[in-house]
CSV table of C-alpha atoms (C1' of nucleotides) in Angstrom, one decimal:
chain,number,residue,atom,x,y,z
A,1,UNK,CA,0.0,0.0,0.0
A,2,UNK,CA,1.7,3.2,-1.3
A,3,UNK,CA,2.4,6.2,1.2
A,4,UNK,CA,1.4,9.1,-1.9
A,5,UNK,CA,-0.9,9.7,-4.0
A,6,UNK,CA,0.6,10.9,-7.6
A,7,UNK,CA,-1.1,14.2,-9.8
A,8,UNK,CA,-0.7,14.3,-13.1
A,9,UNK,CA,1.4,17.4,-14.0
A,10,UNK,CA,1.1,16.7,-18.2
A,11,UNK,CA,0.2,14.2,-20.8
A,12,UNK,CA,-3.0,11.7,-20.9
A,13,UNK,CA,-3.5,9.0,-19.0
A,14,UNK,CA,-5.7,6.2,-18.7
A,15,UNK,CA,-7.6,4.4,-15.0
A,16,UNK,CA,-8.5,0.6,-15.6
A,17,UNK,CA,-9.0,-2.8,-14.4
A,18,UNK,CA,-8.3,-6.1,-16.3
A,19,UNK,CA,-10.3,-9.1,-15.8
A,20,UNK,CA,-8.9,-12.4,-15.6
A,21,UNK,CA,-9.4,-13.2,-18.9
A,22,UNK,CA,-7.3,-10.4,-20.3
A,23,UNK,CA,-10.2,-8.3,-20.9
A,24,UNK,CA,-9.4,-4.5,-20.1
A,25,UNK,CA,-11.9,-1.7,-18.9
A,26,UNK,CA,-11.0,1.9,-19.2
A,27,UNK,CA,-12.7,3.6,-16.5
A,28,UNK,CA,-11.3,7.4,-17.0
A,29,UNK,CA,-9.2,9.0,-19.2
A,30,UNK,CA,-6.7,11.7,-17.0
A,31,UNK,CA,-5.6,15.1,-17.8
A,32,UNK,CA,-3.4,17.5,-16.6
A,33,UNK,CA,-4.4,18.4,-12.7
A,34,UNK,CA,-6.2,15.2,-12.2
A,35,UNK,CA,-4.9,12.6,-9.3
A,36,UNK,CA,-4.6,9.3,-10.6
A,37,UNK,CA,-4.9,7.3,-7.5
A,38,UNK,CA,-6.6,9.2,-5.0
A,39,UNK,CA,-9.4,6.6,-4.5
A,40,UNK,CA,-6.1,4.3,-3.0
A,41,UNK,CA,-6.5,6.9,0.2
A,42,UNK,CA,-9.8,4.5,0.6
A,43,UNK,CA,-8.9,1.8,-0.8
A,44,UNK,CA,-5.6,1.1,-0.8
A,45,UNK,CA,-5.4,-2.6,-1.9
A,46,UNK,CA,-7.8,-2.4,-5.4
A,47,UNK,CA,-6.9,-3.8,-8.6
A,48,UNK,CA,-7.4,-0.4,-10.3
A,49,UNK,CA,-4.0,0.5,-12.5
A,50,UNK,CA,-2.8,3.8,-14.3
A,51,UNK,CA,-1.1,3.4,-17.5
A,52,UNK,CA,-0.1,6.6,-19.7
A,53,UNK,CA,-1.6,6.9,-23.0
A,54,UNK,CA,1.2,9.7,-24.1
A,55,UNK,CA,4.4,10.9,-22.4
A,56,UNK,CA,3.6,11.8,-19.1
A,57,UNK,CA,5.1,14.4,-16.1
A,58,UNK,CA,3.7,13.6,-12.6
A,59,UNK,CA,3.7,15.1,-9.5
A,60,UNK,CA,3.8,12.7,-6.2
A,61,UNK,CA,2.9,14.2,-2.2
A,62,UNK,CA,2.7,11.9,0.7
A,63,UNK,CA,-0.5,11.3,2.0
A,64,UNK,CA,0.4,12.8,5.0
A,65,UNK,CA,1.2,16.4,3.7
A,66,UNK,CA,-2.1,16.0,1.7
A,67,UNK,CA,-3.9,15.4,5.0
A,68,UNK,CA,-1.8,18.4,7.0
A,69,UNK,CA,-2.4,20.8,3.9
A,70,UNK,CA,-6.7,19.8,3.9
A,71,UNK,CA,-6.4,20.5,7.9
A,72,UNK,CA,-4.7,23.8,7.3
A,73,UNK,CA,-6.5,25.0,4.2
A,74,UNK,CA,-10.0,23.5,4.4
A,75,UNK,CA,-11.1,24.3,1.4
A,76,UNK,CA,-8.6,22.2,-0.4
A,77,UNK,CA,-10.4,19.3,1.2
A,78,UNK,CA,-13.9,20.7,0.0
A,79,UNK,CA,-12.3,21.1,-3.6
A,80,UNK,CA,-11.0,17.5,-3.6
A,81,UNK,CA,-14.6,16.8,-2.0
A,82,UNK,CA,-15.8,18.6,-5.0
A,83,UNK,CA,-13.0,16.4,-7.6
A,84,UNK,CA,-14.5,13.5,-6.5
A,85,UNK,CA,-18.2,14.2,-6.7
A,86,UNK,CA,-17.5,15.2,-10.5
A,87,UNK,CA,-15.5,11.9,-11.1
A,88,UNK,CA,-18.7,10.2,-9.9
A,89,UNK,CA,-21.0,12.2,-11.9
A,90,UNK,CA,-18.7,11.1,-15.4
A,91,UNK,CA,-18.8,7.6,-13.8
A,92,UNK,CA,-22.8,7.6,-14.2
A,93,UNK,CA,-22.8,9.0,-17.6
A,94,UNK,CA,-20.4,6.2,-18.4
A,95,UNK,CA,-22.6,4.2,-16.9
A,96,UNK,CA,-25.4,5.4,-18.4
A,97,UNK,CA,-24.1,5.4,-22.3
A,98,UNK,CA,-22.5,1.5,-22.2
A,99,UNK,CA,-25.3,0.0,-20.6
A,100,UNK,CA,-28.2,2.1,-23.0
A,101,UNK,CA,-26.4,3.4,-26.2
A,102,UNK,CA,-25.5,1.3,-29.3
A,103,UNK,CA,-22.1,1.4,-30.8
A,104,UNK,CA,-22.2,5.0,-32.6
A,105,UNK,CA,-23.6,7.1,-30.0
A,106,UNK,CA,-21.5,5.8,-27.7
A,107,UNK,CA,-18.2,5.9,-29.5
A,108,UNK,CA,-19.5,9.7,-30.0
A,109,UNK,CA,-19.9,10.8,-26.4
A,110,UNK,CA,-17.2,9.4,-25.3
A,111,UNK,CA,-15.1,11.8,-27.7
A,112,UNK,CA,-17.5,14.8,-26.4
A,113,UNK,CA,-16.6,14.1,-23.6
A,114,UNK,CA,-13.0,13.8,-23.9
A,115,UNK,CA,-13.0,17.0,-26.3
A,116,UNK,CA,-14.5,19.2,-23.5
A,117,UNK,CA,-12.0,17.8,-20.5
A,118,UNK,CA,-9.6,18.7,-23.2
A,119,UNK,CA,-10.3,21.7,-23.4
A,120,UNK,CA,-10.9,22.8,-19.5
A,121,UNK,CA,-7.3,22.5,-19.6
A,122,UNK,CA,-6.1,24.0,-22.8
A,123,UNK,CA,-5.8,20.8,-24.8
A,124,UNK,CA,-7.4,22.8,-28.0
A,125,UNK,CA,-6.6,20.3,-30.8
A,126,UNK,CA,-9.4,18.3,-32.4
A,127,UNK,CA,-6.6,15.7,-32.5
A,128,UNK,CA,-7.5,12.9,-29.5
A,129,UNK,CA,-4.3,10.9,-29.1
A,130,UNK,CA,-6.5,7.5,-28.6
A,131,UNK,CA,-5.9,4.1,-30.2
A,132,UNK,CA,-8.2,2.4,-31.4
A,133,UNK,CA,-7.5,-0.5,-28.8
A,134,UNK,CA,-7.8,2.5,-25.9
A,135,UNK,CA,-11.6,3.3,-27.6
A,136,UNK,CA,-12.8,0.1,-27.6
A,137,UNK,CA,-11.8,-0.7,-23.9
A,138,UNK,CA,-13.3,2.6,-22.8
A,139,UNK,CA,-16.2,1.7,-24.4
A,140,UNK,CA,-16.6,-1.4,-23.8
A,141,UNK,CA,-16.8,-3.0,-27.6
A,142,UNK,CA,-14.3,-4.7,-29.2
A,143,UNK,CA,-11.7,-3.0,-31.2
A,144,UNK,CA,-12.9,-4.7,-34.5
A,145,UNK,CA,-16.4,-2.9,-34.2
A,146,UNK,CA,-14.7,0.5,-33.1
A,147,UNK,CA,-13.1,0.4,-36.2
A,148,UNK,CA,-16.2,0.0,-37.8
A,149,UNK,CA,-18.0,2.8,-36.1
A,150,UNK,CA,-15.0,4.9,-36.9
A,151,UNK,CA,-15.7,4.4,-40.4
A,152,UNK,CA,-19.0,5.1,-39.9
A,153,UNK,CA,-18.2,8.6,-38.7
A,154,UNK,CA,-16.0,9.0,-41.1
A,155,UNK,CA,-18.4,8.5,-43.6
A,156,UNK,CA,-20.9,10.9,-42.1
A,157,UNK,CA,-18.0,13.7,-42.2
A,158,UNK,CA,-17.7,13.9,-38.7
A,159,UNK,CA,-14.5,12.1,-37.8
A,160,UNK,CA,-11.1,12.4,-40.4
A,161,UNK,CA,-7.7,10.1,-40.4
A,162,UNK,CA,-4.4,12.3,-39.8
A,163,UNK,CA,-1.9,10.1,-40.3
A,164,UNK,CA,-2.3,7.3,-37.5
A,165,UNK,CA,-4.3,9.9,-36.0
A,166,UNK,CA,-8.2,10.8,-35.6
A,167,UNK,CA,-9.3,14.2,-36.0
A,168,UNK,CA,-12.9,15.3,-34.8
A,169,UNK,CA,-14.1,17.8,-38.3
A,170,UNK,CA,-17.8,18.3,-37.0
A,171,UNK,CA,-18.0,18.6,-33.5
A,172,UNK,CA,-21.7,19.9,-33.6
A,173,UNK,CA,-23.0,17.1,-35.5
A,174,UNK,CA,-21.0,14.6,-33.3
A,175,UNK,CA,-22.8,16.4,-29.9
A,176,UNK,CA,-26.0,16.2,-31.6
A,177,UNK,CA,-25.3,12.4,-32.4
A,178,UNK,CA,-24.5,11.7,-28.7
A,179,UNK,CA,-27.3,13.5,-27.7
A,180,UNK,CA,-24.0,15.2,-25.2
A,181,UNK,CA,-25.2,17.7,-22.7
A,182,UNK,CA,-21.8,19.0,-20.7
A,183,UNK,CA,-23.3,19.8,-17.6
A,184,UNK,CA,-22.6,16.3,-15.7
A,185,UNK,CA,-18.9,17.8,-16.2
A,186,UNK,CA,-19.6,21.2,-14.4
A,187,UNK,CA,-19.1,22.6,-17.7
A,188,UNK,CA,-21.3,25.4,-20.3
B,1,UNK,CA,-32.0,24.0,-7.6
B,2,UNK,CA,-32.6,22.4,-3.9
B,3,UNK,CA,-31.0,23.9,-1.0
B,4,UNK,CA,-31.0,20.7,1.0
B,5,UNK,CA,-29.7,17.5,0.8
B,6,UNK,CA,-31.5,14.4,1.3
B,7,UNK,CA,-30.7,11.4,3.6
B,8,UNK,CA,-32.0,8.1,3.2
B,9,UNK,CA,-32.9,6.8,6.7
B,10,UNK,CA,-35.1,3.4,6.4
B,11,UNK,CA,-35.6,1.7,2.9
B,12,UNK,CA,-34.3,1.5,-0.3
B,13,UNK,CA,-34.4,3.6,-3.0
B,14,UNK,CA,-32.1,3.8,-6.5
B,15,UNK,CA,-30.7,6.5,-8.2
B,16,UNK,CA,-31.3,6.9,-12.1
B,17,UNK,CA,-31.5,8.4,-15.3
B,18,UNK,CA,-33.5,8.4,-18.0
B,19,UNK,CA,-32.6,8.6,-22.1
B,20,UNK,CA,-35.2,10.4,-24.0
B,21,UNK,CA,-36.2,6.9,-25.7
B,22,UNK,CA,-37.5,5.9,-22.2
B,23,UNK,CA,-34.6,3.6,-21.6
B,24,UNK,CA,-34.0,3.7,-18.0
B,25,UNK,CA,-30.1,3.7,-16.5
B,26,UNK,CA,-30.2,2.8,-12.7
B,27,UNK,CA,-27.0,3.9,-11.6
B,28,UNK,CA,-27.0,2.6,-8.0
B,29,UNK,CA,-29.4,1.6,-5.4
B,30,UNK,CA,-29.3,3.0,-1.9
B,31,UNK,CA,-29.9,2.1,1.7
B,32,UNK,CA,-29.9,3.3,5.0
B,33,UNK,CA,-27.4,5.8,5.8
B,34,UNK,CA,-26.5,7.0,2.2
B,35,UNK,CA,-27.6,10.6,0.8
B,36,UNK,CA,-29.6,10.7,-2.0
B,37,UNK,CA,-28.5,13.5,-3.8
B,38,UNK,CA,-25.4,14.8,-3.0
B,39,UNK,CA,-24.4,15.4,-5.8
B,40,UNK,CA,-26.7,18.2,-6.3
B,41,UNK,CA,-24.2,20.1,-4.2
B,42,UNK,CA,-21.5,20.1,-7.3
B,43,UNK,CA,-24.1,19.6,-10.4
B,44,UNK,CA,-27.5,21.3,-9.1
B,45,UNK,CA,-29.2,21.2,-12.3
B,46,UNK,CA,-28.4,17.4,-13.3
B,47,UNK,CA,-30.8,15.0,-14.8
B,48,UNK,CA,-30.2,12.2,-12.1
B,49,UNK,CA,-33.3,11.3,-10.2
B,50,UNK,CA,-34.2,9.2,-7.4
B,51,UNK,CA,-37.1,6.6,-6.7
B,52,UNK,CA,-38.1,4.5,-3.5
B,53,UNK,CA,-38.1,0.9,-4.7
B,54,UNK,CA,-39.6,-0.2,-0.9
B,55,UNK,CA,-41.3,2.2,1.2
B,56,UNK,CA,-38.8,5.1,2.7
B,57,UNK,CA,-38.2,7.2,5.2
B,58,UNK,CA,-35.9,10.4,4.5
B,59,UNK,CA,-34.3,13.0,6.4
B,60,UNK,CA,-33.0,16.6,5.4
B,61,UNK,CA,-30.6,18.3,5.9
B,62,UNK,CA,-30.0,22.4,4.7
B,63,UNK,CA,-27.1,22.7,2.6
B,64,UNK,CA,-25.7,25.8,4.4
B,65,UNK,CA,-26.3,23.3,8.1
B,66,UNK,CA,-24.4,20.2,6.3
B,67,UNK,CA,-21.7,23.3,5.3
B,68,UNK,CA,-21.5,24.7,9.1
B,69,UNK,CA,-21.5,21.0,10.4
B,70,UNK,CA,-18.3,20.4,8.3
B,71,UNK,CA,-16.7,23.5,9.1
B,72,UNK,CA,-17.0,22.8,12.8
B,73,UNK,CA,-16.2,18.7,12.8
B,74,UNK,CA,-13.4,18.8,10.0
B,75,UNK,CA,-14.0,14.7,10.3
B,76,UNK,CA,-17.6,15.2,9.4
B,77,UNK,CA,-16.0,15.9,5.9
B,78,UNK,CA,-13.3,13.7,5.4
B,79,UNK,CA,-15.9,11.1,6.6
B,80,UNK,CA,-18.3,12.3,3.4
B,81,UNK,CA,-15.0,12.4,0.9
B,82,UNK,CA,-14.5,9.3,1.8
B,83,UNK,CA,-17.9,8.3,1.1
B,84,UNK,CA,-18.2,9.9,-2.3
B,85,UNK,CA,-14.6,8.2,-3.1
B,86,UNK,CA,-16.5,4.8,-2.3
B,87,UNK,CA,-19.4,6.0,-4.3
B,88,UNK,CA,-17.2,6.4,-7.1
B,89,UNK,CA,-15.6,2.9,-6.9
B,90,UNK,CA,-18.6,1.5,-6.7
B,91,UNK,CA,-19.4,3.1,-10.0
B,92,UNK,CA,-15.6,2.1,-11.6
B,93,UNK,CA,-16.7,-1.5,-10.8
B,94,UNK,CA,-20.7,-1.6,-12.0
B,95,UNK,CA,-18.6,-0.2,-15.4
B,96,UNK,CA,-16.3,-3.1,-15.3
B,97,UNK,CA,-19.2,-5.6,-15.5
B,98,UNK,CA,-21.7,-4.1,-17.7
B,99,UNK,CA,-18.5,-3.2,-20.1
B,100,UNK,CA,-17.0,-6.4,-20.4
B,101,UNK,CA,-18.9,-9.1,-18.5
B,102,UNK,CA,-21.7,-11.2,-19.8
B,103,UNK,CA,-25.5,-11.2,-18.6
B,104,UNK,CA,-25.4,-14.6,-16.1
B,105,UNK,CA,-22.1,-13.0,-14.6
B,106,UNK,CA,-22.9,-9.4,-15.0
B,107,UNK,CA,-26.2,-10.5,-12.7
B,108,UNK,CA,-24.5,-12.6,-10.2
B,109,UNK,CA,-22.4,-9.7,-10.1
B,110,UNK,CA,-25.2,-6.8,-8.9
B,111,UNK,CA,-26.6,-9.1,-6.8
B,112,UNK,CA,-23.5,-10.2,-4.7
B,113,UNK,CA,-23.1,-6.2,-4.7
B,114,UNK,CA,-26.6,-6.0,-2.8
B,115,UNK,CA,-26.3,-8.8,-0.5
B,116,UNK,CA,-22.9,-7.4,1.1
B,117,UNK,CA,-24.4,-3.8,0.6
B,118,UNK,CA,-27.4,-5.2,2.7
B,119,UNK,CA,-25.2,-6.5,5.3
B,120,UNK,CA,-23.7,-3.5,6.4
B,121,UNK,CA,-26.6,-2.2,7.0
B,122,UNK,CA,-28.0,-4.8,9.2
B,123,UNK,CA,-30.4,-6.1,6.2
B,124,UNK,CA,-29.5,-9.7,6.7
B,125,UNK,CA,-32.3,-11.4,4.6
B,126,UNK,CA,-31.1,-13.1,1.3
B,127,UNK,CA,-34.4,-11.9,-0.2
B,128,UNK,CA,-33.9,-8.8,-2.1
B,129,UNK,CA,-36.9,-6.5,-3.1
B,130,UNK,CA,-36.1,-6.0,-6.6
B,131,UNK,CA,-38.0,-6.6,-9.7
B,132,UNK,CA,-36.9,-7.9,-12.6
B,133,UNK,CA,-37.4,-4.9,-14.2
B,134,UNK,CA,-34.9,-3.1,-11.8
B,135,UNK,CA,-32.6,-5.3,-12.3
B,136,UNK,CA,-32.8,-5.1,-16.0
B,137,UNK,CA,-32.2,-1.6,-15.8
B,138,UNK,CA,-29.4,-1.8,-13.6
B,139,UNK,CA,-27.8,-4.2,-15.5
B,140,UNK,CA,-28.3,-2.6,-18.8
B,141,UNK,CA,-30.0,-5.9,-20.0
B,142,UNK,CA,-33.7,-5.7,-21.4
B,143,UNK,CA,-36.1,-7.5,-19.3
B,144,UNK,CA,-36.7,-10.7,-21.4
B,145,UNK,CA,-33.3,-11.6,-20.9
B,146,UNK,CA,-33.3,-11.0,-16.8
B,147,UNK,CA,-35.7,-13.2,-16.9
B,148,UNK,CA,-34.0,-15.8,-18.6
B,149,UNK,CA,-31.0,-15.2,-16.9
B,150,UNK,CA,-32.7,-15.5,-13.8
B,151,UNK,CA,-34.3,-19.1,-15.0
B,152,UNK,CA,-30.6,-19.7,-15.3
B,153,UNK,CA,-29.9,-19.2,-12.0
B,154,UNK,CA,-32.7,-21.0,-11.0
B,155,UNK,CA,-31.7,-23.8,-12.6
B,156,UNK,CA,-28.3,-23.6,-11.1
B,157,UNK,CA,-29.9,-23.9,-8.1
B,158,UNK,CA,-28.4,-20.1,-6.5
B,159,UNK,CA,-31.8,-18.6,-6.7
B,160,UNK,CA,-35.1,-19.5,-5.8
B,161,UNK,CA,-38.6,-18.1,-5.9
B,162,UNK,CA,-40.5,-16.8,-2.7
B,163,UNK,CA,-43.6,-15.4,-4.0
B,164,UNK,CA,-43.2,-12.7,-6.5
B,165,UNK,CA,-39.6,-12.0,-4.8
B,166,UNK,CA,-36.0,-14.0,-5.5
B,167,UNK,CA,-33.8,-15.6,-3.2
B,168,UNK,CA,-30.4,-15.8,-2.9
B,169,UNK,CA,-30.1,-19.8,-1.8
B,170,UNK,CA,-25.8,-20.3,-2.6
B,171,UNK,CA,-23.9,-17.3,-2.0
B,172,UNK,CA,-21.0,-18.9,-2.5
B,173,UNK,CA,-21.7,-20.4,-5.6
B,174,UNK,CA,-23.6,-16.9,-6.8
B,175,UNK,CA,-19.6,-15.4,-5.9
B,176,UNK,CA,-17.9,-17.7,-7.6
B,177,UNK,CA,-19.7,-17.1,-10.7
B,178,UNK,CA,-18.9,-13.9,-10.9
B,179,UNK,CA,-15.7,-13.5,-9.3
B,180,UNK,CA,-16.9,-11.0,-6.7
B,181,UNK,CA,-14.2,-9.3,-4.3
B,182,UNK,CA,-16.1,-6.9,-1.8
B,183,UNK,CA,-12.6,-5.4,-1.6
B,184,UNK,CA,-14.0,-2.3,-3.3
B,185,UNK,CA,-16.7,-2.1,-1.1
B,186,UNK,CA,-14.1,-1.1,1.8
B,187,UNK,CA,-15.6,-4.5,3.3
B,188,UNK,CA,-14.0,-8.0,3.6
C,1,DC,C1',15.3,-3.4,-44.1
C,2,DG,C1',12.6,-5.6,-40.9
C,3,DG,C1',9.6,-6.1,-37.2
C,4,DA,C1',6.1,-4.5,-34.0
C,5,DA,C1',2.0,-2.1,-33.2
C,6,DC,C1',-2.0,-0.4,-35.1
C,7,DG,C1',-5.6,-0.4,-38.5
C,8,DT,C1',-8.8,-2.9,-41.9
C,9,DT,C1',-11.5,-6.6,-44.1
C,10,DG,C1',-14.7,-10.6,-44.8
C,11,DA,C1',-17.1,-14.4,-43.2
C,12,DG,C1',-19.4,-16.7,-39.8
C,13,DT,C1',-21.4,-16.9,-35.0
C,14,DG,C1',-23.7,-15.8,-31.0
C,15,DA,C1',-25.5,-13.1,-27.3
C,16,DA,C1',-28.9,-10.1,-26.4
C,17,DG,C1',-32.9,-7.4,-28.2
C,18,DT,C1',-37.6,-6.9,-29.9
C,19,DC,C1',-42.3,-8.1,-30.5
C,20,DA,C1',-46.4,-10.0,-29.3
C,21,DA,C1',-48.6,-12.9,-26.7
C,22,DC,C1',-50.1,-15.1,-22.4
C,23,DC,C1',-50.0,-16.2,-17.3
C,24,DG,C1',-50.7,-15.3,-12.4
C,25,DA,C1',-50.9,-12.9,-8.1
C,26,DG,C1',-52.6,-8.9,-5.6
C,27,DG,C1',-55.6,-5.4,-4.9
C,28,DT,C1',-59.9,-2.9,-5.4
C,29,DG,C1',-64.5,-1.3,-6.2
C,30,DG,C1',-69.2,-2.7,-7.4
D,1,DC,C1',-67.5,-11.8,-2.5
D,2,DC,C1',-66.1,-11.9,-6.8
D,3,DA,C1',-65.1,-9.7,-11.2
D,4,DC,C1',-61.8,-7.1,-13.0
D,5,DC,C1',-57.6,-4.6,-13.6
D,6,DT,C1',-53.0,-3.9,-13.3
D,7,DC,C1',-48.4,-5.0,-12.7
D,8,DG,C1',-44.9,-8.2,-12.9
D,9,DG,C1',-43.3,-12.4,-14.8
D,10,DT,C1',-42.9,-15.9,-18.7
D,11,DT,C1',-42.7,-17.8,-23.4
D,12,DG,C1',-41.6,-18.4,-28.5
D,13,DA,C1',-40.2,-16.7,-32.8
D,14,DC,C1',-37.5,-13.8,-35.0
D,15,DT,C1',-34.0,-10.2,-35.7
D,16,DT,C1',-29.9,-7.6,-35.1
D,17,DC,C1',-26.0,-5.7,-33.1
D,18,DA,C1',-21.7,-6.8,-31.8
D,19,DC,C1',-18.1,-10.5,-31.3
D,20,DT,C1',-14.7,-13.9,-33.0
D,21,DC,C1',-11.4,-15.5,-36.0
D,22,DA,C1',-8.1,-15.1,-39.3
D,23,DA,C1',-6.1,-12.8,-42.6
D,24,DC,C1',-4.0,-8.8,-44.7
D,25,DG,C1',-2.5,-3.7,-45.0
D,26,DT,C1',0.0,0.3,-43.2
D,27,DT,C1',2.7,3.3,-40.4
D,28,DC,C1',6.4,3.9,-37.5
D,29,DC,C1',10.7,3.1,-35.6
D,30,DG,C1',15.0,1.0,-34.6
DNA sequence: CGGAACGTTGAGTGAAGTCAACCGAGGTGG
DNA sequence: CCACCTCGGTTGACTTCACTCAACGTTCCG
C-alpha cells in the first residue's frame, strides 16, 4: 500500500481494471491536474492501475502532507470533496451510455466528452491521441467494431484520419449524435 | 435548484437516469445511511433522479447546516470524501461488469453487490426487493433476458422463488460465478 | 530493411434485443 | 364476495448488433 498519492502534471492518461481473462476496462481517461490514485487513500489494496496513453510528467505528495495541507486549508479538502463528486457524476454518464447506447452514440460521447475535459485545460486540438485499442476498452466494444464505427463517422464527415491519428471535423454534429449535454462535467 | 440534501434513513431507494427513448439507466441503489442527492451540491441542475423501490423514510438536511457542520467537525467531511470516493468505486466497478462481462455474470455480479451492501446495513435477509425490471435496468440488459437469466440461476440452483420475490439460496456459488471481491466495497 | 504495433477486411457466429402474446398474483371497487 | 384490472413475470419466434477468428495492409521506428 503506497504512502502518496501521484497528480498528473502533463500528458494523458488512462484508469483501468483487467479481468482475468485479459479483458481491459478503461474507467477514465486523466488530464493535466487530475490525481490518478486518490481513490487508494480509501482503498488502498484495489486492482485499479494507471497506465499513460502519451508521455507523461507527474507530481507525487505523501499522503500525509495531503492530510496536514486539507487541515490547514480546508477548502482544499472541499475542492477535492468537489474532484471526486465530479468523477462520480462522469462515472454515471459512463454508466449510463454503455449500458443504454448502441455502438455509434457511444463511441461519439465518449469523444464529447474527452474534447470538452480537453479543453478545460487548454488541450485545443481536435486531434484525440486515442488508439483504437484505448476506444474500444473505454467503451466497452471490441476494437474490430470500433473500427467500424470509426468508419461510420467518417463516412458521415464527422471524424477524419491524420496520419495514425483521428481528427474530430464536425463537433456539432457529433454532440448532436451523442445527444452530449456538458453539464454532468460542471461545464457550459 | 434544492438547497438541501436528502438522507435516506429506512428503505431502499435507487438512483437513475432516463434517455429520451424511455430507456432507464439505474446507476445505484441506496440504503440506509446514504444521501440521496449529494451530488446536487457540485451539479445542481443534473438529470439524475431518485425513486423508492420499498417504502422510505428520508431526512433533510439544509445545505448551508451540512456546510456549518463540516466546518466545525473537520471529520464530518473527510468522513463524506470518503464516502463519495467509495461511491465512485462502486461506479468504476458496476462499469467493469456491464462493459465487459456477460449477462449470467454481470447479474450474479449486482446481486452479490446488494447482499454485502445489505449486510452493512444490518439487512440480513437473502431476499432482495427488486424486480426484474430493476434489475434489468441496472444491469443494462432488457427485461426478457433477466428473466431468462434468472431461469438460469434458477436452474443452477443459487436462486429461488418466494412469492413474486428472489432468493439468494448459494452465496457462494452466486460469488464464484462472478468472481466478486467486496474489496472495493471497503468491506472483507 | 525488418519487425512491431496499429488499423482494416470478410465471413461466420452468437449473445442479447424486440415483438407480441399469455400467465398469475394482488388489490380494489361494485 | 367476486369480477376485473394492473403489474410483474414468462414464453416463443425472429432479428440484429456486436463478437470472434483469421487474414492482410499500413505506419512507424530502430
Amino acid at each position: 500500500s503506497r504512502r502518496h498519492s501521484t497528480l498528473l502534471l502533463v500528458g494523458v492518461a488512462c484508469l483501468y481494471e483487467r479481468l482475468q481473462d485479459g479483458n481491459r476496462q478503461i474507467y477514465a481517461f486523466q488530464y493535466s491536474g487530475d490525481f490518478c490514485d486518490l481513490h487508494r487513500h480509501v482503498l488502498p489494496d484495489n486492482e485499479v492501475a494507471v497506465a499513460g496513453i502519451t508521455d507523461c510528467s507527474i507530481g507525487m505528495i505523501e499522503h500525509k502532507d495531503l492530510e496536514q495541507l486539507i487541515a490547514q486549508y480546508p477548502s482544499l479538502g472541499l475542492a477535492l470533496w468537489r474532484a471526486s463528486m465530479l468523477e462520480a457524476s462522469i462515472f454515471r454518464k459512463r454508466l449510463l451510455n454503455v449500458g443504454r447506447q448502441p455502438a455509434l452514440q457511444r463511441v461519439a460521447h465518449l469523444l464529447c466528452e474527452q474534447l470538452a475535459r480537453r479543453e478545460a485545460v487548454g488541450l485545443n486540438s481536435a486531434t484525440i491521441p486515442l488508439t483504437q485499442m484505448d476506444l474500444a476498452d473505454a467503451a466497452g466494444l471490441s476494437i474490430v467494431h470500433i473500427n467500424r464505427t470509426f468508419q461510420e463517422l467518417r463516412r458521415l464527415n464527422i471524424l477524419s484520419k491524420e496520419r495514425r491519428a483521428m481528427k474530430v471535423v464536425d463537433r456539432e454534429r457529433l454532440a448532436g449524435l451523442a445527444s452530449f449535454d456538458g453539464n454532468y462535467l460542471n461545464m457550459p
